[in-house]
Each structure stands twice: as structure tokens, then as C-alpha cells.
Amino acid sequence: MNSVCVIGGNRYFGRGVIERLRDAGTAVTVVNRGSSPAPEGARQLIADRDDEDGLRAALGDRAFDVVIDQVCYTPQQAASARRVFAGRTRRYVMTSTIEVYSALDSNAPVAEDAIDLATLPVRMDLPWHEPAFVDEHYGVGKAQAEAVFAREPVFDFVSVRTGHVLGGADFTGRLDHYTTRIRDGLLVGVHREPRPSSFINSGEIADFLVWTAESGFTGPVNACSHGPFDVTYLCDALSAAAGAGPAAYTTGRDISPFSFDRAYAMDNGRAVRLGFVFSHTADWLPRVLSEALACV
């Protein structure tokens, strides 16, 4: 693998992906809108992925061994990227999400075949151009984007369904929500019966995406550390790390980010069988929480 194009993802674990590829001697081209510079040693092309002609013009005649798409959220974006990168790459890796399973409620961890991309309805007519609509239908948009790439493929395609990411320079504010409330002794909004979900740390998902880019398998793959947990486990661990009293909860309307009323923890067995070695959440959660508490 000599050349990789990374679309978006210039911060958080996406930056780790770029740096790992660069340090391994891979020529990395980053395509983004120019709001932040690419890491040193990577080429930057400035383009808006929603402007298909502009993206094609920015790429020129460039071709890549692999494309890693960190910011594909809708079937419209997938269809555009499929047209632009046909003939430019042999392998396309899309960063997807555990939220594609969010409509499920399963007592057992869900495997990739819980969603049939071949029959999943794809609705190009929905208002995917509206950011509020995309945010509200995040998991649906990701699943439909996967389906667009997977059907009638023009390159080898992989969708990495990543667990909820913790650790590192997290800009989402989700973990900060909990550290602040635990520190200040405030109530944490949860569902009446919070259900477990799957998590992964920022370094591990960066490693996984690079490993996927270098591999030869195709199709969807779940990426999460072993050991799912629910929001009360997270808050109890934070309270212990902070030396605070037990977390206090409310079941009011302001539900916190990692409280879920459905169980859709992921089965990572496919990735394990393919050769990736995941950590356990217990191996890294104390460190991640200590780092988060140090920043509040």
C-alpha cells in the first residue's frame, strides 16, 4: 500500500489514522474543506465533498491504492464519491457507526448480518442536504450510504462500524458531559433501564482503520473493544476515579449521551477471526477517565 487518500477526519482519531499511515511511509493525501491543515508530511487538497465537480477537479488525475472516507453520512454523498473514485482506487474504506443498529434491541451482541445491505431501502429523495435532518437520522444515513457503496461495487468496499469512541482529543463533548456533572455533583439523566453498548478507544480505532486499509477483506465489519457497558458503569467508574461519592441519576427528559434504551452492543467476532486483536474496555477506561478528569 503506497498511497492513501483520506477524506475528512483531520481531527480526533482521524488524525491518528493519517499520522500512522505517514509514519509507515505511505504517501497520504488529505481531502477536506481547508478549515484545518493536514498533519505535517501529508498532502492536502481543498475541496467540499458535496461539490462533486469541485472534488473531481481537486483530485485531477490522481489515483490511490486505498481511500479512507471518514465523513460520509448520507446515500447522496456515497453516490457522489462512488462516481468520483471509480477507476481511481482499488479499495474504499468507509468509517461507519454502531448507530446503524440503533433501531434494534437485542439481548445478544449484534453481528454484521443484522443489516442486509442488499435489501435495505435507500431514500435519495429525503432531505439529506439539511444538516439537522442528517443529525437526527445519523444511523439511517450511514446505513444507506453503506448500501450505495456495497451494491454494484466499482471497487472493493469495506464499512467499519465503529463503537462509541472514547479518549484522545474528543471534540464531541460527550465524555466531558459526564466528567463535569460528576465533578460538580449534578444529576445525570438516564433511561429508566439503561442498556449496554460497545465502545473503543481512539488509538485502537485508528489502528483498526489502518489495519483494514492494509487488509483484503470486504463488507461490513464491527470494530469495538471487548466488554460492553452501560451508562451507570461509566458514571460509577468516573466517580471512583474522581474520588467522588456515588453518581446520582434522574430519569427526566434530559437524557445523557451514552444512555440507551435499546441494547445493540456489537459482536466483533468477524474482525477477530480476520486477525485483529482487540483490547478490553477495562484495559483502557481508567486511563481515559483520568485524562478526561484532568481536563475539567
XYZ file of C-alpha atoms in Angstrom:
296
model
C 0.000 0.000 0.000
C 1.875 3.039 -1.276
C -0.761 5.778 -1.482
C -3.888 6.517 0.559
C -6.477 9.269 0.249
C -8.219 10.245 3.487
C -11.436 12.203 3.075
C -12.055 14.456 6.084
C -11.214 13.140 9.521
C -8.382 15.585 10.088
C -9.043 15.676 13.838
C -9.706 13.235 16.685
C -8.922 9.624 15.742
C -8.845 10.556 12.046
C -5.666 12.487 12.694
C -4.218 9.363 14.275
C -5.021 7.420 11.103
C -3.186 9.958 8.963
C -0.162 10.042 11.261
C 0.086 6.244 11.437
C -0.012 5.940 7.658
C 2.534 8.727 7.210
C 4.913 7.248 9.783
C 4.729 3.886 7.995
C 5.996 5.540 4.816
C 2.666 5.743 2.998
C 2.012 8.769 0.793
C -1.098 10.334 2.342
C -3.390 12.800 0.617
C -5.985 14.505 2.811
C -9.099 15.952 1.192
C -11.025 18.459 3.305
C -12.566 21.906 3.137
C -9.424 23.597 4.428
C -10.678 24.519 7.886
C -7.551 22.982 9.381
C -4.193 21.974 7.905
C -3.278 18.366 7.281
C -0.676 16.822 9.600
C 2.912 17.505 8.597
C 4.040 15.189 5.832
C 0.609 14.733 4.277
C -0.545 16.402 1.067
C -3.710 18.471 1.415
C -6.319 19.001 -1.298
C -9.041 21.516 -0.508
C -12.493 20.536 -1.719
C -16.046 20.184 -0.436
C -17.131 16.581 -0.873
C -20.688 17.792 -1.522
C -19.447 19.623 -4.614
C -18.883 16.679 -6.950
C -17.368 18.686 -9.778
C -15.120 20.577 -7.380
C -13.949 17.330 -5.765
C -13.177 15.811 -9.161
C -11.260 18.924 -10.177
C -9.230 18.963 -6.953
C -8.242 15.331 -7.439
C -7.152 15.898 -11.028
C -5.705 12.680 -12.421
C -4.617 11.313 -9.039
C -5.223 7.668 -8.151
C -4.749 5.837 -4.837
C -4.284 2.317 -3.565
C -6.891 2.930 -0.850
C -9.414 5.629 0.053
C -10.477 6.041 3.693
C -13.689 8.041 3.897
C -14.152 9.477 7.384
C -17.059 11.821 6.668
C -19.643 10.008 4.558
C -23.023 10.484 6.233
C -25.647 10.126 3.512
C -26.516 8.000 0.476
C -26.155 11.094 -1.697
C -22.564 11.576 -0.534
C -21.861 7.882 -1.123
C -23.267 8.004 -4.653
C -21.162 11.059 -5.474
C -17.981 9.505 -4.049
C -18.692 6.264 -5.903
C -18.769 8.172 -9.186
C -15.701 10.292 -8.433
C -13.439 7.478 -7.189
C -14.452 4.796 -9.701
C -11.236 3.963 -11.525
C -9.119 5.917 -9.027
C -8.764 3.285 -6.299
C -8.910 -0.469 -5.810
C -10.170 -0.315 -2.209
C -12.550 2.016 -0.369
C -12.930 2.036 3.423
C -15.864 3.952 4.887
C -15.952 4.793 8.572
C -19.480 3.890 9.655
C -21.005 3.572 13.112
C -22.620 1.349 15.713
C -25.661 3.591 15.259
C -26.657 1.646 12.156
C -28.005 -0.896 14.680
C -29.781 1.621 16.907
C -33.282 0.505 15.926
C -32.548 -3.000 17.227
C -32.975 -4.294 20.756
C -31.005 -7.484 21.185
C -30.037 -9.429 24.286
C -27.015 -10.761 22.383
C -24.353 -8.623 20.688
C -25.299 -7.980 17.068
C -23.246 -9.209 14.134
C -22.828 -7.503 10.790
C -25.546 -9.533 9.072
C -28.195 -7.945 11.320
C -28.476 -5.435 8.457
C -28.918 -6.705 4.907
C -27.362 -4.027 2.721
C -28.678 -5.742 -0.407
C -32.301 -5.124 0.547
C -32.020 -2.028 2.741
C -34.224 0.763 1.338
C -32.183 3.701 0.045
C -34.077 7.004 0.012
C -32.298 9.548 -2.150
C -35.418 11.740 -2.022
C -35.076 12.548 1.676
C -33.647 15.986 2.664
C -30.089 14.740 3.187
C -28.795 18.202 2.303
C -30.211 19.568 5.589
C -27.717 19.204 8.484
C -30.447 18.939 11.114
C -32.063 16.056 9.225
C -28.704 14.270 8.883
C -28.012 14.666 12.611
C -31.447 13.330 13.529
C -31.116 10.328 11.206
C -27.398 9.698 11.664
C -27.528 5.889 11.832
C -30.038 5.636 8.984
C -27.907 7.848 6.758
C -24.784 5.824 7.470
C -26.528 2.523 6.724
C -27.936 3.840 3.457
C -24.513 5.179 2.466
C -23.067 1.703 3.075
C -25.768 0.203 0.878
C -24.969 2.554 -2.011
C -21.296 1.568 -1.959
C -21.987 -2.141 -1.484
C -24.411 -2.529 -4.388
C -22.883 -2.932 -7.846
C -19.396 -2.215 -6.446
C -16.852 -0.373 -8.572
C -14.049 -1.074 -6.069
C -13.501 -3.351 -3.070
C -15.595 -1.833 -0.305
C -15.414 -2.110 3.495
C -17.617 -0.348 6.037
C -16.109 -0.112 9.514
C -18.921 0.083 12.065
C -17.111 1.653 14.956
C -18.240 1.546 18.563
C -18.599 4.744 20.578
C -15.130 6.274 20.693
C -13.596 7.450 23.973
C -10.253 9.051 24.729
C -7.924 11.393 22.925
C -8.760 14.901 21.775
C -12.514 14.279 21.661
C -14.336 17.294 20.227
C -17.817 15.805 20.669
C -18.170 16.803 24.333
C -19.935 13.546 25.241
C -17.451 12.364 27.854
C -16.992 15.945 29.092
C -20.722 15.958 29.857
C -20.169 13.203 32.403
C -16.904 14.419 33.886
C -18.393 17.861 34.526
C -21.540 16.503 36.156
C -19.643 14.024 38.320
C -17.186 16.710 39.395
C -19.974 19.161 40.260
C -22.254 16.583 41.909
C -25.028 17.140 39.391
C -27.699 14.645 38.395
C -27.060 12.527 35.301
C -30.030 11.964 33.002
C -30.525 8.297 32.135
C -33.250 5.995 30.864
C -35.193 4.000 33.448
C -33.388 0.835 32.371
C -30.155 1.860 30.616
C -28.882 -0.772 28.217
C -25.261 -1.627 27.396
C -23.411 -0.585 24.275
C -19.981 -1.069 22.697
C -17.002 1.249 22.983
C -13.487 1.568 21.619
C -10.635 3.931 22.455
C -9.372 6.495 19.968
C -5.977 4.874 19.470
C -7.469 1.448 18.865
C -9.923 2.618 16.208
C -7.096 4.452 14.421
C -5.097 1.202 14.452
C -8.124 -0.706 13.202
C -8.733 1.616 10.262
C -5.102 1.378 9.163
C -5.225 -2.426 9.533
C -8.413 -2.506 7.453
C -6.842 -0.375 4.733
C -3.938 -2.823 4.534
C -6.161 -5.932 4.515
C -8.027 -7.628 1.691
C -11.447 -8.463 3.123
C -14.629 -6.685 2.061
C -18.060 -5.958 3.507
C -19.161 -4.546 6.858
C -17.076 -5.180 9.967
C -17.754 -4.273 13.594
C -14.933 -2.555 15.480
C -15.171 -2.375 19.268
C -13.199 -3.348 22.331
C -14.332 -6.364 24.297
C -16.511 -5.587 27.304
C -19.647 -3.547 26.596
C -21.022 -1.424 29.416
C -23.906 0.891 30.221
C -24.046 4.493 31.350
C -24.207 3.670 35.077
C -20.990 1.645 34.792
C -19.339 4.626 33.117
C -20.548 7.042 35.804
C -19.553 4.733 38.653
C -16.080 4.398 37.154
C -15.838 8.185 36.790
C -16.960 8.721 40.382
C -14.320 6.295 41.610
C -11.601 7.934 39.509
C -12.632 11.374 40.780
C -12.797 10.259 44.400
C -16.390 11.477 44.463
C -19.471 9.977 46.010
C -21.819 7.714 44.080
C -23.253 9.203 40.912
C -26.829 10.477 41.217
C -29.295 9.902 38.408
C -32.551 11.305 37.113
C -34.919 9.778 34.596
C -36.185 13.137 33.400
C -36.207 14.401 29.853
C -32.547 15.428 29.539
C -31.050 12.045 28.722
C -27.255 11.982 28.649
C -25.263 10.970 25.533
C -24.339 7.370 26.411
C -27.661 6.322 27.935
C -29.546 3.958 25.608
C -32.988 2.415 25.934
C -32.153 -0.342 23.434
C -29.388 -2.943 23.620
C -27.314 -3.059 20.472
C -23.818 -3.895 21.631
C -21.770 -5.242 18.735
C -20.289 -8.674 18.103
C -16.674 -8.111 16.990
C -16.135 -11.769 16.108
C -15.648 -11.193 12.389
C -12.745 -8.809 12.929
C -11.205 -11.185 15.482
C -11.411 -14.109 13.052
C -9.776 -11.927 10.401
C -6.858 -11.368 12.754
C -7.346 -8.126 14.665
C -6.634 -8.277 18.400
C -8.927 -6.010 20.406
C -8.287 -4.804 23.936
C -10.851 -4.991 26.733
C -12.530 -1.784 27.846
C -11.228 -2.446 31.367
C -7.685 -2.175 29.993
C -8.025 1.441 28.924
C -11.114 3.005 30.513
C -9.402 4.036 33.804
C -6.688 5.877 31.889
C -9.171 7.601 29.581
C -11.309 8.725 32.523
C -8.306 10.019 34.466
C -7.202 12.041 31.452
C -10.711 13.427 30.974
C -10.991 14.424 34.633
C -7.643 16.200 34.447
C -9.058 18.445 31.710
C -12.179 19.666 33.525
